[in-house]
Short mmCIF file of C-alpha atoms in Angstrom, two decimals:
data_model
loop_
_atom_site.label_atom_id
_atom_site.label_comp_id
_atom_site.label_asym_id
_atom_site.label_seq_id
_atom_site.Cartn_x
_atom_site.Cartn_y
_atom_site.Cartn_z
CA MET X 254 6.08 7.41 9.90
CA ALA X 255 6.66 11.13 9.36
CA ALA X 256 2.96 11.57 8.63
CA VAL X 257 2.05 9.65 11.79
CA ALA X 258 4.53 11.62 13.90
CA ALA X 259 3.03 14.88 12.64
CA ARG X 260 -0.25 13.95 14.33
CA VAL X 261 0.79 11.64 17.19
CA SER X 262 3.21 12.73 19.92
CA ASP X 263 3.07 9.60 22.08
CA ARG X 264 6.35 7.75 21.41
CA ARG X 265 4.88 4.45 22.56
CA VAL X 266 2.30 4.60 19.76
CA LEU X 267 4.98 5.53 17.23
CA ARG X 268 7.14 2.58 18.33
CA LEU X 269 4.14 0.26 18.07
CA VAL X 270 3.32 1.43 14.53
CA ARG X 271 6.94 1.13 13.40
CA SER X 272 7.22 -2.36 14.92
CA PHE X 273 4.07 -3.40 13.07
CA LEU X 274 5.50 -2.13 9.77
CA THR X 275 8.90 -3.79 10.20
CA SER X 276 7.86 -7.05 11.86
CA GLY X 277 8.09 -9.06 8.62
CA VAL X 278 5.65 -11.56 7.12
CA LEU X 279 5.39 -15.34 7.35
CA CYS X 280 5.52 -17.00 3.91
CA ASP X 281 5.61 -20.80 3.57
CA GLY X 282 6.89 -21.15 7.11
CA LEU X 283 9.72 -18.63 6.63
CA VAL X 284 9.86 -15.05 7.87
CA GLU X 285 10.54 -12.43 5.21
CA ALA X 286 11.55 -8.86 5.97
CA SER X 287 8.99 -6.11 5.35
CA VAL X 288 10.43 -3.72 2.75
CA GLU X 289 7.39 -1.55 2.03
CA GLY X 290 3.67 -1.29 2.67
CA THR X 291 1.58 -2.77 5.48
CA PRO X 292 0.56 -6.41 6.08
CA GLN X 293 -2.45 -7.13 3.88
CA GLY X 294 -5.69 -7.37 5.86
CA GLY X 295 -4.14 -5.87 8.99
CA PRO X 296 -5.94 -3.24 11.08
CA LEU X 297 -3.15 -0.74 10.49
CA SER X 298 -3.69 -0.54 6.72
CA PRO X 299 -6.99 1.44 6.66
CA LEU X 300 -5.78 3.64 9.51
CA LEU X 301 -2.60 4.67 7.68
CA SER X 302 -4.51 4.98 4.40
CA ASN X 303 -6.83 7.56 5.94
CA LEU X 304 -3.92 9.42 7.46
CA VAL X 305 -1.74 9.55 4.33
CA LEU X 306 -4.59 10.06 1.86
CA ASP X 307 -6.08 12.94 3.83
CA GLU X 308 -3.85 15.13 1.63
CA LEU X 309 -5.50 13.59 -1.43
CA ASP X 310 -8.93 14.51 -0.05
CA ARG X 311 -7.83 18.10 0.42
CA GLU X 312 -6.40 18.24 -3.10
CA LEU X 313 -9.65 16.90 -4.61
CA GLU X 314 -11.68 19.40 -2.60
CA LEU X 315 -9.36 22.20 -3.74
CA ARG X 316 -9.94 21.19 -7.37
CA GLY X 317 -13.70 21.11 -6.84
CA HIS X 318 -14.16 17.40 -7.64
CA ARG X 319 -16.97 15.25 -6.33
CA PHE X 320 -15.52 12.08 -4.86
CA VAL X 321 -15.95 9.33 -2.29
CA ARG X 322 -13.12 7.49 -0.56
CA TYR X 323 -12.89 4.63 1.93
CA ALA X 324 -9.31 3.79 3.03
CA ASP X 325 -7.38 3.32 -0.24
CA ASP X 326 -10.46 2.86 -2.45
CA CYS X 327 -11.55 6.09 -4.15
CA ASN X 328 -14.04 7.10 -6.85
CA ILE X 329 -13.97 10.54 -8.50
CA TYR X 330 -17.04 11.70 -10.45
CA VAL X 331 -16.82 13.93 -13.54
CA ARG X 332 -19.18 14.74 -16.41
CA SER X 333 -17.51 13.00 -19.35
CA GLU X 334 -15.08 10.24 -20.27
CA LYS X 335 -12.62 12.80 -21.63
CA ALA X 336 -12.66 14.64 -18.31
CA GLY X 337 -12.24 11.33 -16.53
CA GLN X 338 -9.12 10.45 -18.50
CA ARG X 339 -7.65 13.89 -17.83
CA VAL X 340 -8.42 13.77 -14.08
CA MET X 341 -7.14 10.21 -13.73
CA ALA X 342 -3.79 11.13 -15.31
CA SER X 343 -3.49 14.26 -13.17
CA ILE X 344 -4.42 12.57 -9.88
CA THR X 345 -2.13 9.62 -10.63
CA ARG X 346 0.79 12.05 -11.01
CA PHE X 347 -0.18 13.73 -7.74
CA ILE X 348 -0.34 10.44 -5.83
CA GLU X 349 2.91 9.08 -7.22
CA THR X 350 5.01 12.28 -7.11
CA ARG X 351 3.58 14.17 -4.13
CA LEU X 352 2.46 11.32 -1.86
CA LYS X 353 5.11 8.82 -3.07
CA LEU X 354 2.48 6.08 -3.42
CA GLN X 355 1.84 3.68 -6.28
CA VAL X 356 -1.53 3.55 -8.03
CA ASN X 357 -2.87 0.06 -8.77
CA THR X 358 -3.36 0.38 -12.52
CA ALA X 359 -4.99 -3.06 -12.74
CA LYS X 360 -7.90 -1.89 -10.57
CA SER X 361 -8.06 1.71 -11.77
CA ALA X 362 -10.09 2.77 -14.79
CA VAL X 363 -12.40 5.42 -16.22
CA GLY X 364 -15.97 4.17 -16.65
CA ARG X 365 -19.65 4.79 -16.11
CA PRO X 366 -20.83 4.38 -12.49
CA TRP X 367 -22.89 1.31 -13.42
CA ASP X 368 -19.80 -0.31 -14.99
CA ARG X 369 -17.70 0.15 -11.85
CA SER X 370 -18.08 -0.98 -8.26
CA PHE X 371 -17.25 0.59 -4.91
CA LEU X 372 -17.03 -1.40 -1.68
CA GLY X 373 -19.07 -4.21 -3.24
CA PHE X 374 -21.81 -1.94 -4.62
CA THR X 375 -22.60 -0.55 -8.05
CA MET X 376 -25.44 1.38 -9.71
CA ARG X 377 -28.30 0.22 -11.93
CA ASN X 378 -28.75 2.40 -15.03
CA ASP X 379 -32.56 2.55 -14.99
CA ARG X 380 -34.87 5.54 -15.27
CA GLN X 381 -34.19 5.99 -11.58
CA VAL X 382 -30.58 5.27 -10.63
CA ARG X 383 -30.55 2.70 -7.85
CA ARG X 384 -27.88 1.12 -5.69
CA CYS X 385 -27.31 -2.63 -6.06
CA VAL X 386 -24.83 -5.35 -5.15
CA ALA X 387 -21.92 -5.67 -7.59
CA PRO X 388 -21.76 -8.94 -9.62
CA LYS X 389 -18.36 -9.84 -8.15
CA ALA X 390 -19.76 -9.55 -4.62
CA VAL X 391 -22.65 -11.87 -5.53
CA ALA X 392 -20.19 -14.35 -7.06
CA ARG X 393 -18.10 -14.33 -3.87
CA PHE X 394 -21.27 -14.84 -1.82
CA LYS X 395 -22.28 -17.90 -3.83
CA SER X 396 -18.76 -19.30 -3.68
CA ARG X 397 -18.74 -19.06 0.12
CA VAL X 398 -22.20 -20.65 0.41
CA ARG X 399 -21.01 -23.53 -1.80
CA GLU X 400 -18.10 -24.05 0.60
CA LEU X 401 -20.41 -24.10 3.63
CA THR X 402 -22.85 -26.49 1.92
CA GLY X 403 -20.34 -28.76 0.23
CA ARG X 404 -21.48 -32.33 -0.39
CA SER X 405 -18.36 -33.74 1.23
CA ARG X 406 -18.70 -31.88 4.55
CA GLY X 407 -20.45 -34.79 6.21
CA VAL X 408 -22.50 -32.76 8.71
CA SER X 409 -26.23 -32.72 9.35
CA MET X 410 -28.61 -30.22 7.76
CA THR X 411 -29.09 -28.62 11.19
CA ARG X 412 -25.35 -28.12 11.64
CA MET X 413 -25.03 -26.77 8.10
CA ILE X 414 -27.74 -24.19 8.77
CA GLU X 415 -25.98 -23.19 12.00
CA ASP X 416 -22.77 -22.62 10.03
CA LEU X 417 -24.60 -20.66 7.33
CA ASN X 418 -26.51 -18.30 9.60
CA PRO X 419 -23.63 -16.08 10.85
CA PHE X 420 -22.42 -15.60 7.29
CA LEU X 421 -25.91 -14.81 5.96
CA ARG X 422 -26.65 -12.34 8.76
CA GLY X 423 -23.30 -10.60 8.35
CA TRP X 424 -23.60 -10.40 4.56
CA ALA X 425 -27.13 -9.03 4.74
CA GLY X 426 -26.12 -6.61 7.47
CA TYR X 427 -23.64 -5.04 5.06
CA PHE X 428 -25.41 -5.38 1.70
CA GLY X 429 -28.94 -4.89 3.04
CA VAL X 430 -28.90 -1.25 1.93
CA SER X 431 -29.22 -2.40 -1.70
CA GLN X 432 -32.26 -0.92 -3.44
CA LEU X 433 -33.03 -3.83 -5.80
CA GLY X 434 -34.15 -6.58 -3.44
CA GLU X 435 -31.29 -9.00 -4.13
CA MET X 436 -31.61 -10.42 -0.62
CA SER X 437 -34.88 -12.22 -1.38
CA ALA X 438 -33.48 -13.68 -4.61
CA LEU X 439 -30.33 -14.90 -2.83
CA ASP X 440 -32.45 -16.35 -0.01
CA GLY X 441 -34.22 -18.42 -2.65
CA TRP X 442 -30.90 -19.51 -4.15
CA VAL X 443 -29.61 -20.64 -0.74
CA ARG X 444 -32.76 -22.69 -0.13
CA GLN X 445 -32.45 -24.27 -3.58
CA ARG X 446 -28.84 -25.13 -2.78
CA LEU X 447 -29.96 -26.89 0.42
CA ARG X 448 -32.74 -28.74 -1.43
CA CYS X 449 -30.20 -29.92 -3.99
CA LEU X 450 -27.91 -31.11 -1.20
CA ALA X 451 -30.73 -33.00 0.53
CA TRP X 452 -31.71 -34.69 -2.76
CA VAL X 453 -28.13 -35.86 -3.36
CA ARG X 454 -27.79 -37.17 0.20
CA TRP X 455 -30.95 -39.23 -0.06
CA LYS X 456 -29.12 -41.14 -2.85
CA THR X 457 -31.53 -43.94 -3.81
CA ALA X 458 -34.96 -43.59 -5.43
CA ARG X 459 -36.53 -45.61 -2.63
CA ARG X 460 -35.19 -43.35 0.09
CA ARG X 461 -36.11 -40.23 -1.88
CA VAL X 462 -39.71 -41.36 -2.16
CA GLY X 463 -39.77 -42.15 1.55
CA GLU X 464 -38.31 -38.80 2.59
CA LEU X 465 -40.66 -36.84 0.34
CA CYS X 466 -43.68 -38.71 1.69
CA ARG X 467 -42.47 -38.15 5.25
CA LEU X 468 -42.28 -34.43 4.51
CA GLY X 469 -45.87 -34.30 3.25
CA VAL X 470 -45.61 -34.94 -0.50
CA ALA X 471 -48.17 -37.27 -2.10
CA ARG X 472 -46.68 -40.66 -2.98
CA SER X 473 -47.65 -40.39 -6.66
CA ALA X 474 -45.88 -37.02 -6.98
CA ALA X 475 -42.85 -38.36 -5.08
CA LEU X 476 -42.57 -41.30 -7.48
CA VAL X 477 -42.62 -39.00 -10.49
CA VAL X 478 -39.76 -36.91 -9.12
CA ALA X 479 -37.73 -39.91 -7.96
CA LYS X 480 -37.89 -41.46 -11.47
CA SER X 481 -37.02 -38.21 -13.26
CA PRO X 482 -33.79 -38.25 -15.33
CA LYS X 483 -33.13 -34.60 -14.51
CA GLY X 484 -30.11 -33.63 -12.45
CA PRO X 485 -30.21 -32.65 -8.74
CA TRP X 486 -30.03 -28.88 -9.36
CA ARG X 487 -32.97 -28.89 -11.79
CA LEU X 488 -35.01 -31.15 -9.52
CA SER X 489 -34.31 -28.90 -6.54
CA SER X 490 -36.64 -26.34 -8.13
CA SER X 491 -39.45 -28.87 -8.68
CA LYS X 492 -42.85 -28.46 -7.07
CA SER X 493 -42.47 -31.58 -4.92
CA LEU X 494 -39.16 -30.52 -3.41
CA HIS X 495 -40.51 -27.01 -2.83
CA GLU X 496 -43.46 -28.56 -1.01
CA ALA X 497 -41.29 -30.90 1.06
CA LEU X 498 -38.54 -28.39 1.86
CA SER X 499 -40.55 -25.19 1.87
CA LYS X 500 -39.53 -21.74 2.98
CA ALA X 501 -41.58 -22.20 6.15
CA ARG X 502 -39.83 -25.50 6.93
CA PHE X 503 -36.38 -23.97 6.54
CA ARG X 504 -37.44 -21.12 8.78
CA ALA X 505 -38.65 -23.64 11.36
CA TRP X 506 -35.23 -25.31 11.16
CA GLY X 507 -33.67 -21.93 11.99
CA LEU X 508 -32.35 -20.82 8.59
CA ALA X 509 -31.82 -17.04 8.65
CA SER X 510 -33.57 -14.98 5.98
CA MET X 511 -31.42 -12.16 4.64
CA ALA X 512 -34.55 -10.28 3.54
CA ASP X 513 -35.29 -9.72 7.25
CA PHE X 514 -32.15 -7.59 7.52
CA VAL X 515 -32.87 -5.27 4.60
CA LYS X 516 -32.64 -1.59 5.57
CA ALA X 517 -34.98 1.03 4.19
#
């Protein structure tokens, strides 16, 4: 609050910030008092992070370090692992003694840029260093898509695509600056997920043959797929299912393509 008051003179704003910090949190239906920190995910957290950590930025600039920071997430770049260990120990002392903040040791480490991630991105250690989506971000993406396309949802394919589209557009709008073309690969994975779902919903061999024929697959090819002992996920990548539920057909049904949102 002292750091806020040093920059803001309007008492109404100060009262609002203090009320936000002391309002308490709801846990299992019971209100618990707020002892320290800000409510996780709240809009005040990045604002106060930028205000309090501005002193950290100035200290890093004074020391001549190259760094990047967004709210409370910060990367500092040095030439060697030994230098990294030394700088990490020194900056940790500065943050904890000067700023009276606690460093999250579980998320903090010294490592090569391609072994670490920042805001969902990492680097590819090729001849030409390129920006790419971090593995954890891809895993979270797939987990969310699985939720939206769950077999037990009981909604039509059209409704499922409508639910998917805002998430796909938003995700591609953020991660579309990747330089490795992950969007096209993930587009293909989403379509395969939908093919797998359609195959499971058709249930019986008779209906599967009928649906494939209705979607333009030759009856002989449809029979081969319907009698296959392979599981739904493996069959979802078969030629017949690709022909029946093609990229063009999904586009006609309104499925958003993340590759369309890639930024140069």
